[in-house]
mmCIF file with all atom_site columns, C-alpha atoms in Angstrom:
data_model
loop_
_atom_site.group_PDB
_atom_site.id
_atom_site.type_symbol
_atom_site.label_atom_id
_atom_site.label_alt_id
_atom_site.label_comp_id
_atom_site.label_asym_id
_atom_site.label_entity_id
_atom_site.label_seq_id
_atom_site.pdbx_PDB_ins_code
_atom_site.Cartn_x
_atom_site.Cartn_y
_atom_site.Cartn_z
_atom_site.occupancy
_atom_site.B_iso_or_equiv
_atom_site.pdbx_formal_charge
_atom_site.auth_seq_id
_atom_site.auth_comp_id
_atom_site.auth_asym_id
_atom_site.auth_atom_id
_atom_site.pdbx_PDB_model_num
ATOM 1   C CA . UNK A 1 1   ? 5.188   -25.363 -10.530 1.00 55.00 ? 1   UNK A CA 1
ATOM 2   C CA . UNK A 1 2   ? 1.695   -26.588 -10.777 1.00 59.00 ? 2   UNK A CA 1
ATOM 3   C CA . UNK A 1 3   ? -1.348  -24.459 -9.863  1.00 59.00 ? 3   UNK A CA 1
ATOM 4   C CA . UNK A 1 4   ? -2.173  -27.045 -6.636  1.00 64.00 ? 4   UNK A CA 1
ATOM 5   C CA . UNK A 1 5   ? 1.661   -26.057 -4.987  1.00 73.00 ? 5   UNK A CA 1
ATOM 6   C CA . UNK A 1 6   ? 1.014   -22.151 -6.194  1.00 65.00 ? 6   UNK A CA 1
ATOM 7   C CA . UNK A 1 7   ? -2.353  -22.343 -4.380  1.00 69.00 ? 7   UNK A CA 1
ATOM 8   C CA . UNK A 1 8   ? -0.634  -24.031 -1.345  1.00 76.00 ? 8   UNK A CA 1
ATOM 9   C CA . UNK A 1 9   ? 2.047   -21.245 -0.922  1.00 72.00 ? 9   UNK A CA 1
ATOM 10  C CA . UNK A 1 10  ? -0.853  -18.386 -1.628  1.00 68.00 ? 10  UNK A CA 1
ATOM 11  C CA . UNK A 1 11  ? -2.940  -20.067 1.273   1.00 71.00 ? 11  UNK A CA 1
ATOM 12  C CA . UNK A 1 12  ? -0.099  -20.307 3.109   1.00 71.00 ? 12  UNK A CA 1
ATOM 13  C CA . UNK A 1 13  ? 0.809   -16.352 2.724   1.00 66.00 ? 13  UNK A CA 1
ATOM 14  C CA . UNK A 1 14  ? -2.701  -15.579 2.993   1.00 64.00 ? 14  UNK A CA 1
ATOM 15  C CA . UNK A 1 15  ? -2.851  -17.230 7.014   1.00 66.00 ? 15  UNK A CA 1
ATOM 16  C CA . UNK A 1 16  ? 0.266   -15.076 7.778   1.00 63.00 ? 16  UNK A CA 1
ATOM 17  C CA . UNK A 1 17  ? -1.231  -12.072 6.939   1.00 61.00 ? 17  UNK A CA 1
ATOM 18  C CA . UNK A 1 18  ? -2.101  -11.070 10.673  1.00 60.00 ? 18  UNK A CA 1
ATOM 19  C CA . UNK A 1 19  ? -2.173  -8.029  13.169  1.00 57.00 ? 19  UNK A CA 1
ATOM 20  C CA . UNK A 1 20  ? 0.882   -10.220 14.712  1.00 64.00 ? 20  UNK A CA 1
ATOM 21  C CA . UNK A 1 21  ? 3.095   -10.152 11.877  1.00 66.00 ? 21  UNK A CA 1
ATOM 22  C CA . UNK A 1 22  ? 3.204   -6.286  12.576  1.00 68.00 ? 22  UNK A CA 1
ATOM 23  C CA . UNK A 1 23  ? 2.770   -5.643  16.370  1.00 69.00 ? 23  UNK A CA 1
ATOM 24  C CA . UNK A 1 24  ? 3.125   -9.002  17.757  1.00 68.00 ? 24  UNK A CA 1
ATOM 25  C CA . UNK A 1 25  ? 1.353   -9.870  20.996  1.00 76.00 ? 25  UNK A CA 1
ATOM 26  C CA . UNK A 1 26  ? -0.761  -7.549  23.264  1.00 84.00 ? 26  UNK A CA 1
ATOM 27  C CA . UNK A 1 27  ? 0.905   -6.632  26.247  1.00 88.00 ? 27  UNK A CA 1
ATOM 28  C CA . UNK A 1 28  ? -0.010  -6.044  29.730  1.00 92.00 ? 28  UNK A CA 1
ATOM 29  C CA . UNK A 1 29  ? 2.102   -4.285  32.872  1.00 91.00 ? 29  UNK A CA 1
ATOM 30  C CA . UNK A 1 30  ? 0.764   -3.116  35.729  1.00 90.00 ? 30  UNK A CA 1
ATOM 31  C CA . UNK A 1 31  ? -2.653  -3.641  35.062  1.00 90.00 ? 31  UNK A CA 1
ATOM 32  C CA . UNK A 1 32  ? -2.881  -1.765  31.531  1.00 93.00 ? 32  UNK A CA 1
ATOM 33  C CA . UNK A 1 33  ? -3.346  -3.782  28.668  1.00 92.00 ? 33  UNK A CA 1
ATOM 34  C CA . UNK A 1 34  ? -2.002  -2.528  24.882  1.00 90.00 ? 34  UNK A CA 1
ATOM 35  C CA . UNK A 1 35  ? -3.957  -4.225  22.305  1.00 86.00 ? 35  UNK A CA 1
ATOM 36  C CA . UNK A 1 36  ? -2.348  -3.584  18.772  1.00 86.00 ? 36  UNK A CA 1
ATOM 37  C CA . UNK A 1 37  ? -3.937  -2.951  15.828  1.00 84.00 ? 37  UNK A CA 1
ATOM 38  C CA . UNK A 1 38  ? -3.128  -3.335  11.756  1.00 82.00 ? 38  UNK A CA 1
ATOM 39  C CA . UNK A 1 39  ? -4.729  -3.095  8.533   1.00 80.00 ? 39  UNK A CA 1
ATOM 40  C CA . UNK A 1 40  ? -3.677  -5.888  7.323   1.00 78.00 ? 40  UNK A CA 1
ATOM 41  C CA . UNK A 1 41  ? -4.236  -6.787  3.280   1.00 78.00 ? 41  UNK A CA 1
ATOM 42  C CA . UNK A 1 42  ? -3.330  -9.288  0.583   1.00 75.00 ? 42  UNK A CA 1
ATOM 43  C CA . UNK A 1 43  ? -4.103  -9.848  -2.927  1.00 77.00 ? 43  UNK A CA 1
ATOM 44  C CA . UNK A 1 44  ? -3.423  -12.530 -5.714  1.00 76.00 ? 44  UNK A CA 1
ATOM 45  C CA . UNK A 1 45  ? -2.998  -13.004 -9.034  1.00 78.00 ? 45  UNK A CA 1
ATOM 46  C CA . UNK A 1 46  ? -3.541  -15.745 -11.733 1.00 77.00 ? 46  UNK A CA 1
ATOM 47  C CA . UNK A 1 47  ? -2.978  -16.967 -14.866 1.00 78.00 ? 47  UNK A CA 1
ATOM 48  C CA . UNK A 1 48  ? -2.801  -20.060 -17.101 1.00 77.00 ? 48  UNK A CA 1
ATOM 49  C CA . UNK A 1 49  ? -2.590  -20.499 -21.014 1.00 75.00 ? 49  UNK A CA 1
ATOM 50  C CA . UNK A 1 50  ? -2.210  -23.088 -23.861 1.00 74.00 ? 50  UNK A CA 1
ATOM 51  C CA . UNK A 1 51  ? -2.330  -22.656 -27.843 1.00 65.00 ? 51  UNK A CA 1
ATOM 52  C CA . UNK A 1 52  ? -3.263  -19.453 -29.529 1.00 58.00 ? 52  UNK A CA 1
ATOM 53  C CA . UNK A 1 53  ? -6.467  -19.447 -31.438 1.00 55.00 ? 53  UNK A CA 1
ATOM 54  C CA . UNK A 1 54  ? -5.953  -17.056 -34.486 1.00 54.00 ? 54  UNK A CA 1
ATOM 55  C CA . UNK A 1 55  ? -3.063  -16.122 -36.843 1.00 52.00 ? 55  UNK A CA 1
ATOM 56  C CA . UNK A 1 56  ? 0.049   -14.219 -35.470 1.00 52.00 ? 56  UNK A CA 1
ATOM 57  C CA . UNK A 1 57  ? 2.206   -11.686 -37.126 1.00 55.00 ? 57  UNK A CA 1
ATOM 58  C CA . UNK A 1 58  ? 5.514   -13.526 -35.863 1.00 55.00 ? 58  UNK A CA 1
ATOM 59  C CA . UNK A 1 59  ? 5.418   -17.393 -37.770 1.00 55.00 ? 59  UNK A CA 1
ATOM 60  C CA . UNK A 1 60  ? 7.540   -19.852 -37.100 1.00 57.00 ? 60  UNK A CA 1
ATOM 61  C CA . UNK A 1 61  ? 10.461  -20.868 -39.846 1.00 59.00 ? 61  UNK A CA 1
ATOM 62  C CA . UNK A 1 62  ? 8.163   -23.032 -41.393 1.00 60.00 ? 62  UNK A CA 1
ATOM 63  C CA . UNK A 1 63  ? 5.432   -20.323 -41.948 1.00 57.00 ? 63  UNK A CA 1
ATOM 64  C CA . UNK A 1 64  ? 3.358   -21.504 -39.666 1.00 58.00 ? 64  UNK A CA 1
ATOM 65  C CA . UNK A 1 65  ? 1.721   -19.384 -36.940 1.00 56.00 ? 65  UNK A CA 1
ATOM 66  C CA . UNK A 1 66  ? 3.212   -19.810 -33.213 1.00 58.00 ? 66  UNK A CA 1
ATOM 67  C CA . UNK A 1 67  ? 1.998   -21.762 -31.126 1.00 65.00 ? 67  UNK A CA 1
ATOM 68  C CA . UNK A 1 68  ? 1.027   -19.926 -27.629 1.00 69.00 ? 68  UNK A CA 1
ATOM 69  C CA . UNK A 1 69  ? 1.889   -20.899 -23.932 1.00 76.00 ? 69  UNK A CA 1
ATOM 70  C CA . UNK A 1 70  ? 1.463   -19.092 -20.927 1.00 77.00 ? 70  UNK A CA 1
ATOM 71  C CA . UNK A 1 71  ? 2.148   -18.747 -17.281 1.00 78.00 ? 71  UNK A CA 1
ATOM 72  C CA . UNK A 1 72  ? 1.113   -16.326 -14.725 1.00 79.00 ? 72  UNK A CA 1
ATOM 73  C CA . UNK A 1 73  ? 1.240   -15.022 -11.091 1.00 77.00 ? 73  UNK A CA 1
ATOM 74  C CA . UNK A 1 74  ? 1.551   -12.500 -8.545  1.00 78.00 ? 74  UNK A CA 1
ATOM 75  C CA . UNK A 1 75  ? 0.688   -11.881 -5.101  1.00 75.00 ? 75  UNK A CA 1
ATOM 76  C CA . UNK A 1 76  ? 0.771   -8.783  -2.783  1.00 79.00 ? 76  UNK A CA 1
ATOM 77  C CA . UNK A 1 77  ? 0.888   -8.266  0.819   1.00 76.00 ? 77  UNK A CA 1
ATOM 78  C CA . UNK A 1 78  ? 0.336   -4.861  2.935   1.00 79.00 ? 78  UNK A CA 1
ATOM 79  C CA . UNK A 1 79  ? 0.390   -4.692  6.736   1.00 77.00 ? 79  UNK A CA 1
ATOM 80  C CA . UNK A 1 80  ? 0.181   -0.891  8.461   1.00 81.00 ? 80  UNK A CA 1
ATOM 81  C CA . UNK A 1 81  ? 0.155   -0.317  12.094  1.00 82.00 ? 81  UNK A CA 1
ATOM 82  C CA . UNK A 1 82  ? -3.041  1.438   12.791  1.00 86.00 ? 82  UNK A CA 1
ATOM 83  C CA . UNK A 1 83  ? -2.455  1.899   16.204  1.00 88.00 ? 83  UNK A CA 1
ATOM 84  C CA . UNK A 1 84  ? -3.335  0.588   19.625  1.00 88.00 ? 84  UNK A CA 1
ATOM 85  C CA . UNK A 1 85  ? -6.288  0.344   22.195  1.00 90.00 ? 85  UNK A CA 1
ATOM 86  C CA . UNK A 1 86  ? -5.284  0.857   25.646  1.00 92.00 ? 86  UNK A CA 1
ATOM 87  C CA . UNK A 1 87  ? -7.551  -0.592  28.517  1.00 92.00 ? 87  UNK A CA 1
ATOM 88  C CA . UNK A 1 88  ? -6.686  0.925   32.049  1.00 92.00 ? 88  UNK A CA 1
ATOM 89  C CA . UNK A 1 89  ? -8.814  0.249   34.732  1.00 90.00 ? 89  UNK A CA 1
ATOM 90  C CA . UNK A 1 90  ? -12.135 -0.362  33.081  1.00 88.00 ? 90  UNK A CA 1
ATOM 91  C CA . UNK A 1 91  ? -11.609 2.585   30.307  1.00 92.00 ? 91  UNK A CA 1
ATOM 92  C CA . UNK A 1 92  ? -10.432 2.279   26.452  1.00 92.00 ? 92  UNK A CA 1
ATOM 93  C CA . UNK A 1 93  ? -9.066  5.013   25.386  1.00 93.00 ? 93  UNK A CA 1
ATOM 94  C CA . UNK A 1 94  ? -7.678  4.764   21.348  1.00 93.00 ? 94  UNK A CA 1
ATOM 95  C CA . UNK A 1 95  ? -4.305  6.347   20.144  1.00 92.00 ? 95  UNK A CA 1
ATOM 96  C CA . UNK A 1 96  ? -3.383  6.093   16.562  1.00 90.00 ? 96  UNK A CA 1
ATOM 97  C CA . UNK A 1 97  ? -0.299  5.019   14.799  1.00 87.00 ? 97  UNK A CA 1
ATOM 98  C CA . UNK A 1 98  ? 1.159   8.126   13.527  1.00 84.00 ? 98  UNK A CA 1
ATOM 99  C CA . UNK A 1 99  ? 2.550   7.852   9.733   1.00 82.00 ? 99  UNK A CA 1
ATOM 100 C CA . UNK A 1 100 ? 5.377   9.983   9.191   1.00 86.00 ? 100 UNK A CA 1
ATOM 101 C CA . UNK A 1 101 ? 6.019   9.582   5.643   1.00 87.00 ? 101 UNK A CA 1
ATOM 102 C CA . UNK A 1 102 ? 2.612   10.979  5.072   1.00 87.00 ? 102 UNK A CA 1
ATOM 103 C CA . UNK A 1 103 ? 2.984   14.040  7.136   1.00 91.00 ? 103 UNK A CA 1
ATOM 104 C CA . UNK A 1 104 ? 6.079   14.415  5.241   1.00 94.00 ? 104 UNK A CA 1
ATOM 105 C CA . UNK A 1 105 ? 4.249   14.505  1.787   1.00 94.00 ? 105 UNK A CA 1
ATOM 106 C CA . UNK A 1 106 ? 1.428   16.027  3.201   1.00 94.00 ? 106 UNK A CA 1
ATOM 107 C CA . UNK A 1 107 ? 3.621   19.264  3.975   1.00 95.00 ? 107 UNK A CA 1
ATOM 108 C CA . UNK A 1 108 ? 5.545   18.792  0.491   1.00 96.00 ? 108 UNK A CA 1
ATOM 109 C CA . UNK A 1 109 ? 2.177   19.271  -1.314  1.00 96.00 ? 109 UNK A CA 1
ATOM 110 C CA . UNK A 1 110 ? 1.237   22.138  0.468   1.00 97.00 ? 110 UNK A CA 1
ATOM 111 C CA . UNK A 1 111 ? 4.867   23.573  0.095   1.00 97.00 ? 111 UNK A CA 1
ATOM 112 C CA . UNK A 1 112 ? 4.722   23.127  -3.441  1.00 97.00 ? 112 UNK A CA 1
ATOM 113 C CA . UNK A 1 113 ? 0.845   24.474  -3.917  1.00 97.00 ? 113 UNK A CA 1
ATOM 114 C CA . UNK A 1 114 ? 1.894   27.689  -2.301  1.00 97.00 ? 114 UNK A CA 1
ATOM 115 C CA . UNK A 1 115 ? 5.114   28.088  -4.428  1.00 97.00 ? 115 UNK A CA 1
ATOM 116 C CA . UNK A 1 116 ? 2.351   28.102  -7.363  1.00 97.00 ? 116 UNK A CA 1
ATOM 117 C CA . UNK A 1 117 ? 0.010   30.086  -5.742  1.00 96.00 ? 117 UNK A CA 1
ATOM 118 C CA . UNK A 1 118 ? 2.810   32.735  -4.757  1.00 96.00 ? 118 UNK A CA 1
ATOM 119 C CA . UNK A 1 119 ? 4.084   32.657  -8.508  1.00 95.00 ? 119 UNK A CA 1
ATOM 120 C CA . UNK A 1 120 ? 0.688   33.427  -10.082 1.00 95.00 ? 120 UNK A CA 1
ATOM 121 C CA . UNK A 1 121 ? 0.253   36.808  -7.567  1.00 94.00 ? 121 UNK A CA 1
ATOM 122 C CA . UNK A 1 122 ? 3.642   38.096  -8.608  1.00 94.00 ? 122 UNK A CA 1
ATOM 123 C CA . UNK A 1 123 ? 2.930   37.087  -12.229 1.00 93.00 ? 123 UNK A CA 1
ATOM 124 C CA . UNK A 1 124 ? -0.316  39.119  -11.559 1.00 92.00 ? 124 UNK A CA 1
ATOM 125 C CA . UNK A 1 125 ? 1.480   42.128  -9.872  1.00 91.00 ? 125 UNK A CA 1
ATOM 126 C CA . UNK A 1 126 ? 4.413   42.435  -12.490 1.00 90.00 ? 126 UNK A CA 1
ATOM 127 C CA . UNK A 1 127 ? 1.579   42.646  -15.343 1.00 89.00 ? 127 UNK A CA 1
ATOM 128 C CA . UNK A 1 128 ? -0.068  45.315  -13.675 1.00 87.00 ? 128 UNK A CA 1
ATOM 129 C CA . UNK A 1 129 ? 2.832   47.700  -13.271 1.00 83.00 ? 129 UNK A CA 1
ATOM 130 C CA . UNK A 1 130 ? 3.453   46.973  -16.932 1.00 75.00 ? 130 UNK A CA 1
#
């Protein structure tokens, strides 16, 4: 694949990175609108490559150094619901997207920080009545 196609399907990814690829389109009923809302991100990566310019440890059968090549790539793309703006009768009011998984690791953390902290005071305790 040359680096003008790559750069084609990157742009490509890149335009579809929107707040409708997650929530699709607002929505209104009854005269309240929800407007949706993402964090949206994308990255790339790179890469190209030709000859090597120094001696290798690996030579070819003929003893002489490798020649290098190269290739390369990558590219990332992270959309989050944030949450949504409602707009009733001349007011916005916000209510955020609630994340789950991190209430869920959230509480393991604290779970396991208290397991520690409970373990040191009966460490402490069982050396004192020693």
């Amino acid at each position: 694949m040359d680096s003008a196609t790559l750069l084609e399907k990157a742009k490509a990814a890149t335009d579809n990175a929107t707040v409708r690829r997650v929530f699709g389109e607002p929505i209104e009923r009854d005269g309240i609108v929800l407007l949706p809302v993402a964090t949206v991100s994308a990255g790339g990566g790179g890469g190209a490559g030709k000859g090597f310019a120094g001696k290798t440890e690996n030579p070819d059968p003929a003893g002489e150094p490798s020649q290098g090549e190269g290739s390369g790539g990558g590219f990332g793309l992270n959309a989050k619901p944030a949450g949504v703006f409602i707009l009733k009768d001349g007011d916005v009011t916000w209510k955020p997207a609630l994340d789950v998984n991190k209430i869920v690791v959230g509480g393991q953390v604290i779970a396991v920080v208290a397991l520690l902290v409970a373990r040191s005071i009966l460490r402490r305790q069982l050396r004192k009545r020693r």
